[in-house]
Short mmCIF file of C-alpha atoms and ligand atoms in Angstrom, two decimals:
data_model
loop_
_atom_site.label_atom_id
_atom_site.label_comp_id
_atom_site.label_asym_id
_atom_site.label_seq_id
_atom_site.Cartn_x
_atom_site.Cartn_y
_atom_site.Cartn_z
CA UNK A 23 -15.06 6.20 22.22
CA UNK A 24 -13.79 9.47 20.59
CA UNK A 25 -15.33 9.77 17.64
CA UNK A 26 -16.75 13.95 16.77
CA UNK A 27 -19.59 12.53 14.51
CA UNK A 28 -19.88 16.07 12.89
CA UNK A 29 -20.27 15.93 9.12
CA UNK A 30 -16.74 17.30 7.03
CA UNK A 31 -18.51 19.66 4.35
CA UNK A 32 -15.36 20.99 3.10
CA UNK A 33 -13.41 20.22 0.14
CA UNK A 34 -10.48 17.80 0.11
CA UNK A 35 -9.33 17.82 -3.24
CA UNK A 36 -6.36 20.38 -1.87
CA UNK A 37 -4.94 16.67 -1.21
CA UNK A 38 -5.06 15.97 -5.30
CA UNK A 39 -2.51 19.24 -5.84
CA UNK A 40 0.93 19.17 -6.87
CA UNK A 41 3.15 20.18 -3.83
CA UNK A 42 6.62 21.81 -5.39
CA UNK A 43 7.92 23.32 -1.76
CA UNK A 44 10.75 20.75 -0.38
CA UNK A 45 11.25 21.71 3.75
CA UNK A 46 13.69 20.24 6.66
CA UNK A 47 12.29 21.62 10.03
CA UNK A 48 13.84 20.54 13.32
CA UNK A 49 10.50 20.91 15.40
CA UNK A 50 6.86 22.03 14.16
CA UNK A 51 4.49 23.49 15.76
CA UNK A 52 2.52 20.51 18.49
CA UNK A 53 -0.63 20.94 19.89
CA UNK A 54 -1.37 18.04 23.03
CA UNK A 55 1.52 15.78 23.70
CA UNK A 56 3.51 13.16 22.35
CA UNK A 57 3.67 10.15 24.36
CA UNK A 58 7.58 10.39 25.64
CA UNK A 59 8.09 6.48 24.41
CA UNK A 60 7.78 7.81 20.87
CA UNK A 61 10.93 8.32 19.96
CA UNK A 62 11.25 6.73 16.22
CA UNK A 63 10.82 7.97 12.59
CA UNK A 64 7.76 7.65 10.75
CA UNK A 65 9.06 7.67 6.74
CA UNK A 66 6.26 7.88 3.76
CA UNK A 67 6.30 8.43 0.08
CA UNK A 68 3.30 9.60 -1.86
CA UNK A 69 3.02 11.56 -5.41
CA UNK A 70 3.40 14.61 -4.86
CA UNK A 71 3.20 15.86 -8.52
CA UNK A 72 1.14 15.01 -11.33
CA UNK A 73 1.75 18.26 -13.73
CA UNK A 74 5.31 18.85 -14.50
CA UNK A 75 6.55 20.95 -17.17
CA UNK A 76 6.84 18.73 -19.85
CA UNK A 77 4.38 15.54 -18.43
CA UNK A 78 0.79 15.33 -17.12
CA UNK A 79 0.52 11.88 -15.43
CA UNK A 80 -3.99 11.24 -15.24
CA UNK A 81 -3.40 8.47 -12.44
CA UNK A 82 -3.26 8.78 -8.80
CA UNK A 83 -0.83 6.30 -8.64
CA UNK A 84 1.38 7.81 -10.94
CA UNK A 85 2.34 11.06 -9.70
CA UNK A 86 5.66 11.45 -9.07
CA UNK A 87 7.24 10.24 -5.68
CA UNK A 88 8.03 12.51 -2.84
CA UNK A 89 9.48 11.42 0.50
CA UNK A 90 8.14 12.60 4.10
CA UNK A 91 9.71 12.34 7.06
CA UNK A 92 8.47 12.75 10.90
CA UNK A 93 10.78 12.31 13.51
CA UNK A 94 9.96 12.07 17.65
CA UNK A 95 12.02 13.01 20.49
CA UNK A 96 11.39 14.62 23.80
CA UNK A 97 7.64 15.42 22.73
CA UNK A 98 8.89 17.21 19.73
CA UNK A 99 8.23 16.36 15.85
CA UNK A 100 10.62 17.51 13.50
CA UNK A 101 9.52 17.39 9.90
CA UNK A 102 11.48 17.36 6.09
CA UNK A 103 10.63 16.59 2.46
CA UNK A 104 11.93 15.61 -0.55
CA UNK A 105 11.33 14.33 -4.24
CA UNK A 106 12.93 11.18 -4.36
CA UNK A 107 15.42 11.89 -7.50
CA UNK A 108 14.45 9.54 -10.31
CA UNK A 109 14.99 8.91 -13.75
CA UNK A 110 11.26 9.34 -14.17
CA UNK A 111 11.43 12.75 -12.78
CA UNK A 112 14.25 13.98 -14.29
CA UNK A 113 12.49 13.41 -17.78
CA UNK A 114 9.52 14.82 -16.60
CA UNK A 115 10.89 17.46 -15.64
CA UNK A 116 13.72 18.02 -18.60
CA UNK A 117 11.34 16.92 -21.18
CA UNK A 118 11.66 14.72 -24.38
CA UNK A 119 9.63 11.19 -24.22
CA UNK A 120 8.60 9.61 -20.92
CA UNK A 121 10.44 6.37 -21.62
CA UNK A 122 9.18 4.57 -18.59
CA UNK A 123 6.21 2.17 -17.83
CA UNK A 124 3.69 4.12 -15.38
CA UNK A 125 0.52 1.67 -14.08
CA UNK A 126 -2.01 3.57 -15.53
CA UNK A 127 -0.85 6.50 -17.74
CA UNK A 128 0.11 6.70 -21.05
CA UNK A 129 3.02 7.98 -21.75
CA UNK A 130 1.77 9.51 -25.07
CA UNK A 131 4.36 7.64 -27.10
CA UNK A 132 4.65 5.35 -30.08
CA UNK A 133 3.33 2.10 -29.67
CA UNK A 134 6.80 1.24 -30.87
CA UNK A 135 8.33 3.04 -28.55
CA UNK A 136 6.10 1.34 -25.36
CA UNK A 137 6.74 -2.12 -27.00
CA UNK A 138 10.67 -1.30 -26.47
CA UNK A 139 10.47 -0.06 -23.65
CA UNK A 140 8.96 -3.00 -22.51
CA UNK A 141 11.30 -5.33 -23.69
CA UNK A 142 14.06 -3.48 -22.93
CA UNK A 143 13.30 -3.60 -19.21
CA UNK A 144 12.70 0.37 -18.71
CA UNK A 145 10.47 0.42 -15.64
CA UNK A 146 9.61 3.51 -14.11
CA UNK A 147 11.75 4.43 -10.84
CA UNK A 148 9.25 5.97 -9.36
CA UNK A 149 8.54 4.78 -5.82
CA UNK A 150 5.41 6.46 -4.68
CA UNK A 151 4.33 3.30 -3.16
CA UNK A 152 5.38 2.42 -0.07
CA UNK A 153 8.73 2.38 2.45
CA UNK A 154 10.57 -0.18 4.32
CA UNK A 155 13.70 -1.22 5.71
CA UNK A 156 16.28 -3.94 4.03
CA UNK A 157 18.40 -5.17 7.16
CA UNK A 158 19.90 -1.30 7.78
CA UNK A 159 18.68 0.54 4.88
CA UNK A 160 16.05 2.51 3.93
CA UNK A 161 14.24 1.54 0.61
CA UNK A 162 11.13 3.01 -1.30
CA UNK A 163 9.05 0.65 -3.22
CA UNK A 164 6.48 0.97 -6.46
CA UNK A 165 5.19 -2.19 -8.36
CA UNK A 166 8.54 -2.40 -10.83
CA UNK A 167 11.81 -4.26 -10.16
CA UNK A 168 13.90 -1.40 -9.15
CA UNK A 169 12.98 -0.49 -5.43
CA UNK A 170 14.87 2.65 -4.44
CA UNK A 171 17.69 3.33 -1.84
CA UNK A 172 17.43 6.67 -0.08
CA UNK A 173 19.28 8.27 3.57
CA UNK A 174 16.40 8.47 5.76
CA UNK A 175 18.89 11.40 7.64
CA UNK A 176 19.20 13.64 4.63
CA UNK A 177 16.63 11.77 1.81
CA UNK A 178 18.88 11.67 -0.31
CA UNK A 179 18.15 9.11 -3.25
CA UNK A 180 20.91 6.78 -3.12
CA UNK A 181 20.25 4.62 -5.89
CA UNK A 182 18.63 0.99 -7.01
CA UNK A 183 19.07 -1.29 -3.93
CA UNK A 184 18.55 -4.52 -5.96
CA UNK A 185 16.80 -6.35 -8.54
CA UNK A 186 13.51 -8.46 -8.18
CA UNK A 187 13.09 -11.76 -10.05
CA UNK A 188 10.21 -10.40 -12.08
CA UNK A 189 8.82 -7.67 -13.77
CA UNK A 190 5.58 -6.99 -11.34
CA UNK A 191 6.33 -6.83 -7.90
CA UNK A 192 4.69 -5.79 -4.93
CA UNK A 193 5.32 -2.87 -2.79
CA UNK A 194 4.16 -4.71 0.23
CA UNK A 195 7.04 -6.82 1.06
CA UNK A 196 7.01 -9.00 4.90
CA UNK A 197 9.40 -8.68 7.21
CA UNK A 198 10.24 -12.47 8.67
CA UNK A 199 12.59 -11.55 11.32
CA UNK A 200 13.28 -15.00 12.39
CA UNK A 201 15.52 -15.35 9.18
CA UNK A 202 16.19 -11.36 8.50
CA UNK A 203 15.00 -11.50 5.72
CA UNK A 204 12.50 -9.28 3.32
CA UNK A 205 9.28 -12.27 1.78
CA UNK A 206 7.98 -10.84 -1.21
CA UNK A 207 6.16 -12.15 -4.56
CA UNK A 208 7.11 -11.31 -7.98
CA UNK A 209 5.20 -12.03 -11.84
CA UNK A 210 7.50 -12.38 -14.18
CA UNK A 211 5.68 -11.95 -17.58
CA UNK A 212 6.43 -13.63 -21.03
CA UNK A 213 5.28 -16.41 -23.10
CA UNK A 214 5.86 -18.73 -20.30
CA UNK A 215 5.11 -16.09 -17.33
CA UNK A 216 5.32 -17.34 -13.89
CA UNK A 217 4.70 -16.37 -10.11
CA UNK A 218 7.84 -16.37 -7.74
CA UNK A 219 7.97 -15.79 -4.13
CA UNK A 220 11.05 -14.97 -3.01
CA UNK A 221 13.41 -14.05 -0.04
CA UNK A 222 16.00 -11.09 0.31
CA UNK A 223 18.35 -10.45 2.80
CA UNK A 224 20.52 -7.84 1.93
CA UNK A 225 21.44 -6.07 -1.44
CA UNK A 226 22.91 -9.22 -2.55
CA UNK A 227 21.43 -11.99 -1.31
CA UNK A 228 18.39 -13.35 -2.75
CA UNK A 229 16.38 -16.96 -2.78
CA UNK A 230 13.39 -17.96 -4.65
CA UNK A 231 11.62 -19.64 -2.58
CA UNK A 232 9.10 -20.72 -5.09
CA UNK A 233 8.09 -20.66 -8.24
CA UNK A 234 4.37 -21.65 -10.70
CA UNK A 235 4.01 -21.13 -13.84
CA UNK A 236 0.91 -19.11 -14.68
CA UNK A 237 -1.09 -18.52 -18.67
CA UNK A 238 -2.99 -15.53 -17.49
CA UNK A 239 -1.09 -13.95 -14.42
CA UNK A 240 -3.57 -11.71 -12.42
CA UNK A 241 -2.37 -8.17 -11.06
CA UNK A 242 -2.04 -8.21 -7.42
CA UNK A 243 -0.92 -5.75 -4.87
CA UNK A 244 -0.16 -7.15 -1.72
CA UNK A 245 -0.28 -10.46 0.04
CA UNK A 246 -0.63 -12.16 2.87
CA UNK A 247 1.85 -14.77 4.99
CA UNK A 248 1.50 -16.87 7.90
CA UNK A 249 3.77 -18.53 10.31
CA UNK A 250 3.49 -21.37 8.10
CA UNK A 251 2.62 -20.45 4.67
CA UNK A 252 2.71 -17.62 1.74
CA UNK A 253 -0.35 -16.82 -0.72
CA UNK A 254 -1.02 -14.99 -3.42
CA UNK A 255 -4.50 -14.16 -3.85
CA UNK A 256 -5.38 -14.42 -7.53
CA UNK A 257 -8.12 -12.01 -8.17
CA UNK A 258 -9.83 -12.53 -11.71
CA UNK A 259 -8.12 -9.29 -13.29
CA UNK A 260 -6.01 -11.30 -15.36
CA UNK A 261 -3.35 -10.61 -18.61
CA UNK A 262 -2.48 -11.99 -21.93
CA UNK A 263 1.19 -11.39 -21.43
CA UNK A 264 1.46 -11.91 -25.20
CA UNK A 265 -1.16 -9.66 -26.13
CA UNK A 266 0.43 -7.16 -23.61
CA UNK A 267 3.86 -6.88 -25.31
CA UNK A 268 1.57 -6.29 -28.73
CA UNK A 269 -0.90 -3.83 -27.46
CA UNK A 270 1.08 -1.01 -25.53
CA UNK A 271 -1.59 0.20 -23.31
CA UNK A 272 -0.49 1.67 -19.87
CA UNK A 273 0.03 -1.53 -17.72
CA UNK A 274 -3.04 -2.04 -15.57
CA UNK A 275 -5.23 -1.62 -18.74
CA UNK A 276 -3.66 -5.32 -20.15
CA UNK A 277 -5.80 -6.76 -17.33
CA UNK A 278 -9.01 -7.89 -17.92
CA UNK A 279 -11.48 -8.32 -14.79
CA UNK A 280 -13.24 -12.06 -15.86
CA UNK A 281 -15.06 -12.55 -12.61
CA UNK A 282 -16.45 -16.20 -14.30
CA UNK A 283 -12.84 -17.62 -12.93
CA UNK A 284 -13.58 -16.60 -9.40
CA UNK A 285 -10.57 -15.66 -6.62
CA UNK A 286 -8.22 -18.17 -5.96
CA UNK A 287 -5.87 -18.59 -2.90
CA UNK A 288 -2.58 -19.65 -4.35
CA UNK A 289 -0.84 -21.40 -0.94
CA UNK A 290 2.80 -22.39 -0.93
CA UNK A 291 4.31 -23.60 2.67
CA UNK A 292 6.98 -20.58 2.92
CA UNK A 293 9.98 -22.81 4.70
CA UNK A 294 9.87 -25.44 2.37
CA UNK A 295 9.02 -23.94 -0.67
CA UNK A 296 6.29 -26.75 -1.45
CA UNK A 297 2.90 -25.75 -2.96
CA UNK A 298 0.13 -26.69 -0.78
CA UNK A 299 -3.27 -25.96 -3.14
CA UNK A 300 -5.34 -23.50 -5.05
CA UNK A 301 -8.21 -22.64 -3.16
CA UNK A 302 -10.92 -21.07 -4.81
CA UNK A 303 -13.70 -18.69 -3.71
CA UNK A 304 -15.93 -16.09 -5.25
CA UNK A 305 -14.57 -12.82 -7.44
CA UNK A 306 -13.46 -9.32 -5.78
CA UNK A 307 -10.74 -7.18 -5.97
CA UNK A 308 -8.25 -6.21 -3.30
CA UNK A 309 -5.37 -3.98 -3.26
CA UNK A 310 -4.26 -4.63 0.48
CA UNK A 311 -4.83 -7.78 3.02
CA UNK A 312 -4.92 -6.43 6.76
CA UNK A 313 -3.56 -10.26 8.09
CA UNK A 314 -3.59 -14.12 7.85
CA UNK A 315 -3.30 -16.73 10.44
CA UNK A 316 -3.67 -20.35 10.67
CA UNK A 317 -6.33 -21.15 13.28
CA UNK A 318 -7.80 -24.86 13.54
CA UNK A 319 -6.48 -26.37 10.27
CA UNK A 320 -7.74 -23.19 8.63
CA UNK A 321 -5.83 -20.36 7.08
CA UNK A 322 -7.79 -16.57 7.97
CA UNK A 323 -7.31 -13.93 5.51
CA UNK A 324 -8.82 -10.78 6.48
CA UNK A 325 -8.29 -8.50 3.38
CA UNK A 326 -10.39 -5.22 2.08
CA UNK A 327 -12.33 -6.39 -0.70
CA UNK A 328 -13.89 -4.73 -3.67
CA UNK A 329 -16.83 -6.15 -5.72
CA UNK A 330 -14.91 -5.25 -8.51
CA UNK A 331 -12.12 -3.89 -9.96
CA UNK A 332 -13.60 -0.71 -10.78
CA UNK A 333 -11.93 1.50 -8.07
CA UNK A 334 -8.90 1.13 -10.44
CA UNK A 335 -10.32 4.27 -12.86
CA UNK A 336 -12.16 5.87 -10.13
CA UNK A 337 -8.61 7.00 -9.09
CA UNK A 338 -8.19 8.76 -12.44
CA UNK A 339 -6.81 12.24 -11.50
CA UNK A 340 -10.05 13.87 -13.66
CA UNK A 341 -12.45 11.72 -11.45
CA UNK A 342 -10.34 12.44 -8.40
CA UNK A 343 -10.42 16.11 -8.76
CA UNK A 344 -14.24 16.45 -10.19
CA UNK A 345 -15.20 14.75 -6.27
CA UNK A 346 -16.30 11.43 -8.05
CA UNK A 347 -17.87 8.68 -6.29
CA UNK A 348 -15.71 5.81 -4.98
CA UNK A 349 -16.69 1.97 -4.57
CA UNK A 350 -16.43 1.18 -0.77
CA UNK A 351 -14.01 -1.56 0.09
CA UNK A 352 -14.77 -3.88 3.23
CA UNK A 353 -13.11 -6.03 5.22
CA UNK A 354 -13.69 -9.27 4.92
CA UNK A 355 -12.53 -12.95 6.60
CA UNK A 356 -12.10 -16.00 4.30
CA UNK A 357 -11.62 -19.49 6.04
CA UNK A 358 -9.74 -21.78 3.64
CA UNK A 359 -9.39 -25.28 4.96
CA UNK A 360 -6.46 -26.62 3.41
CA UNK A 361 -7.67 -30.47 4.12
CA UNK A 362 -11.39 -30.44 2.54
CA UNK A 363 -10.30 -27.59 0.09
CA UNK A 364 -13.44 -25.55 1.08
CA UNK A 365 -12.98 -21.69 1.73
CA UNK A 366 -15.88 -20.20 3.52
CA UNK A 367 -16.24 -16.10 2.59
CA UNK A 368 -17.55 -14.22 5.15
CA UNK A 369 -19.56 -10.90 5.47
CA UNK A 370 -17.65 -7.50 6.64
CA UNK A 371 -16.13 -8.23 9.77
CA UNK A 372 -17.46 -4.05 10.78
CA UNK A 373 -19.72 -2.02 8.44
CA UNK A 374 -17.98 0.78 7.81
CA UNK A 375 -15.39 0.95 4.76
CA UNK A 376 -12.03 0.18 5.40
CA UNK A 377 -9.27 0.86 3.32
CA UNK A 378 -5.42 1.16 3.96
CA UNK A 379 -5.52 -1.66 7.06
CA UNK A 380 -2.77 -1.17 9.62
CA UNK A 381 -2.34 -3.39 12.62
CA UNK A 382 0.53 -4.41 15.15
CA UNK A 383 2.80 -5.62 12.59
CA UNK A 384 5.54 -6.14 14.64
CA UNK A 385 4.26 -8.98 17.20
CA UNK A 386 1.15 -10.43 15.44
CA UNK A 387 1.45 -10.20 11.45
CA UNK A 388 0.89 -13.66 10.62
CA UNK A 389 -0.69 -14.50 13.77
CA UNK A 390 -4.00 -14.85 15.62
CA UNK A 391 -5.02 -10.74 16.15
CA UNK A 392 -7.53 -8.64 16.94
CA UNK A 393 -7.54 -5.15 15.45
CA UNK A 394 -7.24 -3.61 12.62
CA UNK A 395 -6.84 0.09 11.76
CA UNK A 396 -8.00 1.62 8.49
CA UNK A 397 -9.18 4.84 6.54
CA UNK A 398 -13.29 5.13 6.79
CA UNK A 399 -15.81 7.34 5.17
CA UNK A 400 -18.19 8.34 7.38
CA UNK A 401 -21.79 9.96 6.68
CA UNK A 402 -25.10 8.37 5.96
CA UNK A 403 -24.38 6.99 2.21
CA UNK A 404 -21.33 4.88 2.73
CA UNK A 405 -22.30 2.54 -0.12
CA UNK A 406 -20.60 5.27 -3.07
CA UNK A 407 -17.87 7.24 -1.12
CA UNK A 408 -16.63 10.25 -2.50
CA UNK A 409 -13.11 9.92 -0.01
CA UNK A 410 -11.97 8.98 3.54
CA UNK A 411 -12.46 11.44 6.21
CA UNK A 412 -12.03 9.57 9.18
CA UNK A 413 -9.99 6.86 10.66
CA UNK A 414 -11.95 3.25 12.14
CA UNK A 415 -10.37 0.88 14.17
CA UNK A 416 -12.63 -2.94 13.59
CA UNK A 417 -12.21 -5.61 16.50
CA UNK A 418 -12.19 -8.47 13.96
CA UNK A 419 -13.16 -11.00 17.49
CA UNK A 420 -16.50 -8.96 18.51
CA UNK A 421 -17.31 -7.11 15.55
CA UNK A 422 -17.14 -3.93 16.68
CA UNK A 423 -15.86 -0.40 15.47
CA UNK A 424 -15.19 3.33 16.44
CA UNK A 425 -13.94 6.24 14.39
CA UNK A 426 -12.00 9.04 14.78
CA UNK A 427 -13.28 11.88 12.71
CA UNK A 428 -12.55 16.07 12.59
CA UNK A 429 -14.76 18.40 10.41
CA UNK A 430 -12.37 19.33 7.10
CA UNK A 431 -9.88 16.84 7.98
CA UNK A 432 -8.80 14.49 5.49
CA UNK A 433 -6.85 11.36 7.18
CA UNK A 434 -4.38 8.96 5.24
CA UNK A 435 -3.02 5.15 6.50
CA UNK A 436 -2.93 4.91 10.11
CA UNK A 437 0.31 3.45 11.08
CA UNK A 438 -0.10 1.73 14.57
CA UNK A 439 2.81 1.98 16.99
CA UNK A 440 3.10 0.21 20.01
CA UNK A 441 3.28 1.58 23.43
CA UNK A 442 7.06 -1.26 24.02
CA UNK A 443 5.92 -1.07 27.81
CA UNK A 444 3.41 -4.01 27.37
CA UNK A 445 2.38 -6.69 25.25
CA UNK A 446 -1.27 -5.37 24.93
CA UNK A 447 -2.77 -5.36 21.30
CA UNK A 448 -4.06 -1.73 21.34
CA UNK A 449 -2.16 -0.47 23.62
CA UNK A 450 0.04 2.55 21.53
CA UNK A 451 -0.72 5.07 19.57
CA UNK A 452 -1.87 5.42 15.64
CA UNK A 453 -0.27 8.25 13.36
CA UNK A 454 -1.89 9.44 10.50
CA UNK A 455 -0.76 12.63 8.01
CA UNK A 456 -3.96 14.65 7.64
CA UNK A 457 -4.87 16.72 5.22
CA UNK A 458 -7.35 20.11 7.29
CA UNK A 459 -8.69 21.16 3.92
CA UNK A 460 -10.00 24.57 5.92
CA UNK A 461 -6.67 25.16 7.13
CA UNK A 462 -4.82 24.70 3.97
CA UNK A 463 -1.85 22.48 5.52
CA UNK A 464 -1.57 18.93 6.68
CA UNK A 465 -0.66 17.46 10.20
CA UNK A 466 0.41 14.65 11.56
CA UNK A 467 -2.38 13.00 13.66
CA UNK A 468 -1.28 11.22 17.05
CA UNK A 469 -4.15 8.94 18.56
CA UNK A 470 -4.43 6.77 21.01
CA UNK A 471 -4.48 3.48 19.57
CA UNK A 472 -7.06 1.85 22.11
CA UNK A 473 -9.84 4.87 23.37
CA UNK A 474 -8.85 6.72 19.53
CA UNK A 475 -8.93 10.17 21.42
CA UNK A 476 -6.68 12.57 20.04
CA UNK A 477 -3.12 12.95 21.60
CA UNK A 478 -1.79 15.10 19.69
CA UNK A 479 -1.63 17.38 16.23
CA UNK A 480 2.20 18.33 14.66
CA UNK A 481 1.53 20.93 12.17
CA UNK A 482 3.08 20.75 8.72
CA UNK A 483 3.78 24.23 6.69
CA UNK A 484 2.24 23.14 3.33
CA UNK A 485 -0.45 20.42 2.42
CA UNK A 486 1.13 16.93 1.94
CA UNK A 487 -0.86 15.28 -1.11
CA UNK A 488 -2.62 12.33 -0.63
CA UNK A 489 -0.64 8.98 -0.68
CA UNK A 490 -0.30 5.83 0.15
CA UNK A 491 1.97 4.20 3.09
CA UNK A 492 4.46 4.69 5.15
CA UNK A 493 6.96 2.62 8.11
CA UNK A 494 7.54 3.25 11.85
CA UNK A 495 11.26 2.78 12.87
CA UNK A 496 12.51 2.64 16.35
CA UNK A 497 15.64 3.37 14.88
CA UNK A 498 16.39 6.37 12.85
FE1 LIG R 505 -0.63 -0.47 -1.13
#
């Protein structure tokens, strides 16, 4: 394989400044060549500012949303940015109170004023999350009910596409493309809070597909589906809605990590809507699940797991920018048998950390698979990672793993794309927005999905701050 082995020593906290410059560029600069199949639009979001004039958000994951955009053709990239245009950063940037609910930052208002804005519904608008497509359109996604419309031509913010049952929602919605439709999970929180998954076609059309009441609902970020079924994974960082209303923290400080409870695999049979079983299983915490399966009368779920939910405050911008040490999050295979109840937890299917897990969405998500593509941090003390600087590919069937890695380079989520010509698992490429701390800009990182060698490097004018994900379109 093509890993370069050679130590990064240089610094990539470039990727935790605010970026103010907005670019379109028909073609950037391409070293190597673009496979000529490419011919889609990769389309992230990421914060892209965390100091404005009038707010300082401390979180990672509250920094205000920015929209990139690559776009292949002929073996050229062209390139173009933009803040999305929110509410959020319109009063960050014009000043007076922040009256919006960020995950982790207080908004340095009245508890009065967070307790209203709370029941008033005023979520934050800012969708630094995550990208996909609803039937034709483009949307951008954070973790409140109001995912984003934008023009992937122009990025233009067009506006709120629709409204999620719930107040917590994830930004990691499944395509089923049997029904056309977008599966996604949503916590709706009050006195009588309660999980829903749920089922949207188009602006307007929207099932609930099912629905469980929950006392303590547990923050979650993604989730996995199957052919068959949908689960939530219940992680023990759990609320007191009550208490929530009452206390006016910033949201992810209402959860409480009570590892005592264990994880629990909430399974619903997604055609039907019927609940199938809590399975339970030791405590970790997990922002993202790579895939599930059924195999056997078992359901796989191969998630990155953390012992703990810890790596929530090691994102703090102040931790983040003083090069502070990072919990290591592996992936990891748990077997639930839905007849005997039993889930067996296994070790780390490859030693190396994995975070941000990509695979070949299109043709195997919820089905048997066998690679997965994630950030890494390489070096000889893995076990407290300061921050990803290369990319590893895991063969979840053999156990095996190689990395990609350049010295001062700075990779975020590999998006795998594959090669249409065959059916082959790894047979494509992986993209990747990199961050070459020496250089001072970011690229966008072509490899080849099965060998990992580098294909080729499309050079961005300006470093792109570190984010989070990003979608592969055929289409434009
Ligand atoms: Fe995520």
């Amino acid at each position: 394989m093509a890993a370069t082995r050679t130590r990064a020593s240089t610094d990539h906290r470039l990727g935790f400044e605010d970026l103010d410059q907005e670019v379109t560029l028909d073609s950037v600069p391409v070293q190597g060549t673009v496979p000529d199949w490419l011919t889609g639009t990769l389309v992230r979001t990421t914060p892209a500012q965390w100091e404005s004039p009038h707010h300082t958000f401390p979180h990672w994951f509250d920094g205000l949303a920015m929209l990139n955009k690559f776009a292949f053709g002929g073996g050229s990239v062209s390139y173009a940015n933009r803040f999305l245009n929110t509410r959020a950063r319109r009063a960050a940037q014009e000043g007076g109170e922040m009256p919006y609910v960020d995950f982790a930052s207080d908004p340095c208002r009245s508890l009065f004023g967070r307790v209203m804005a709370l029941w008033k519904g005023d979520y934050t608008d800012n969708c630094n999350v995550n990208v996909t497509r609803l039937g034709r359109e483009w949307i951008a996604m954070t973790e409140t009910p109001l995912p984003m419309a934008f023009d992937a031509d122009t990025l233009d913010t067009l506006g709120v596409a629709y409204k999620p049952p719930g107040d917590h929602v994830t930004a990691h919605p499944h395509h089923d493309r049997e029904r056309g439709e977008l599966v996604a999970y949503a916590t709706r929180f009050g006195p009588r809070s309660t999980y829903r998954i749920y089922a949207q076609r188009d602006r307007e059309t929207q099932r609930v597909i099912a629905k469980k009441s929950v006392r303590r609902p547990a923050y979650m970020h993604s989730f996995p589906i199957t052919e068959r079924y949908a689960l939530l994974t219940e992680q023990p960082l759990v609320s007191n809605p009550v208490e929530f209303l009452l206390r006016g923290e910033p949201f992810i400080d209402n959860f409480r990590w009570k590892p005592e409870q264990g994880t629990r695999f909430q399974v619903w049979d997604r055609h039907s809507g019927d609940f199938t079983g809590t399975f339970e299983t030791e405590p970790f915490f997990c922002f993202h699940h790579a895939n599930a399966f059924e195999r056997q009368g078992e359901v796989v779920v191969d998630l990155c797991a953390f012992e703990d939910a810890s790596i929530i405050h090691e994102l703090d911008m102040d931790h983040l920018r003083a090069g502070g040490e990072l919990a290591p999050p592996l992936l990891r295979r748990f077997r639930i048998d839905t007849a005997t109840g039993r889930v067996a937890a296994e070790g780390p299917l490859v030693p190396e950390p994995l975070e941000l897990p990509r695979i070949d969405y299109g043709r195997r998500n919820g089905r048997p698979y066998r690679y997965v593509y994630g950030t890494t941090t390489t070096g000889t003390d893995a076990a407290r990672v300061t921050w990803p600087d290369g990319i590893v590919k895991a063969d979840t069937e053999r156990g095996e793993s190689s990395v990609w890695q350049s010295a001062g380079c700075w990779p975020g989520e590999p998006v795998f794309v594959a090669d249409p010509s065959t059916e082959q698992e790894d047979a494509g490429v992986v993209l990747s927005v990199v961050l070459d701390s020496d250089r001072g800009h970011s690229f966008l990182l072509v490899l080849d999905a099965r060998t990992l060698d580098e294909r080729a490097r499309a050079e961005v004018p300006h470093h792109i701050p570190f984010g989070f994900h990003g979608m592969y379109s055929r289409a434009g």
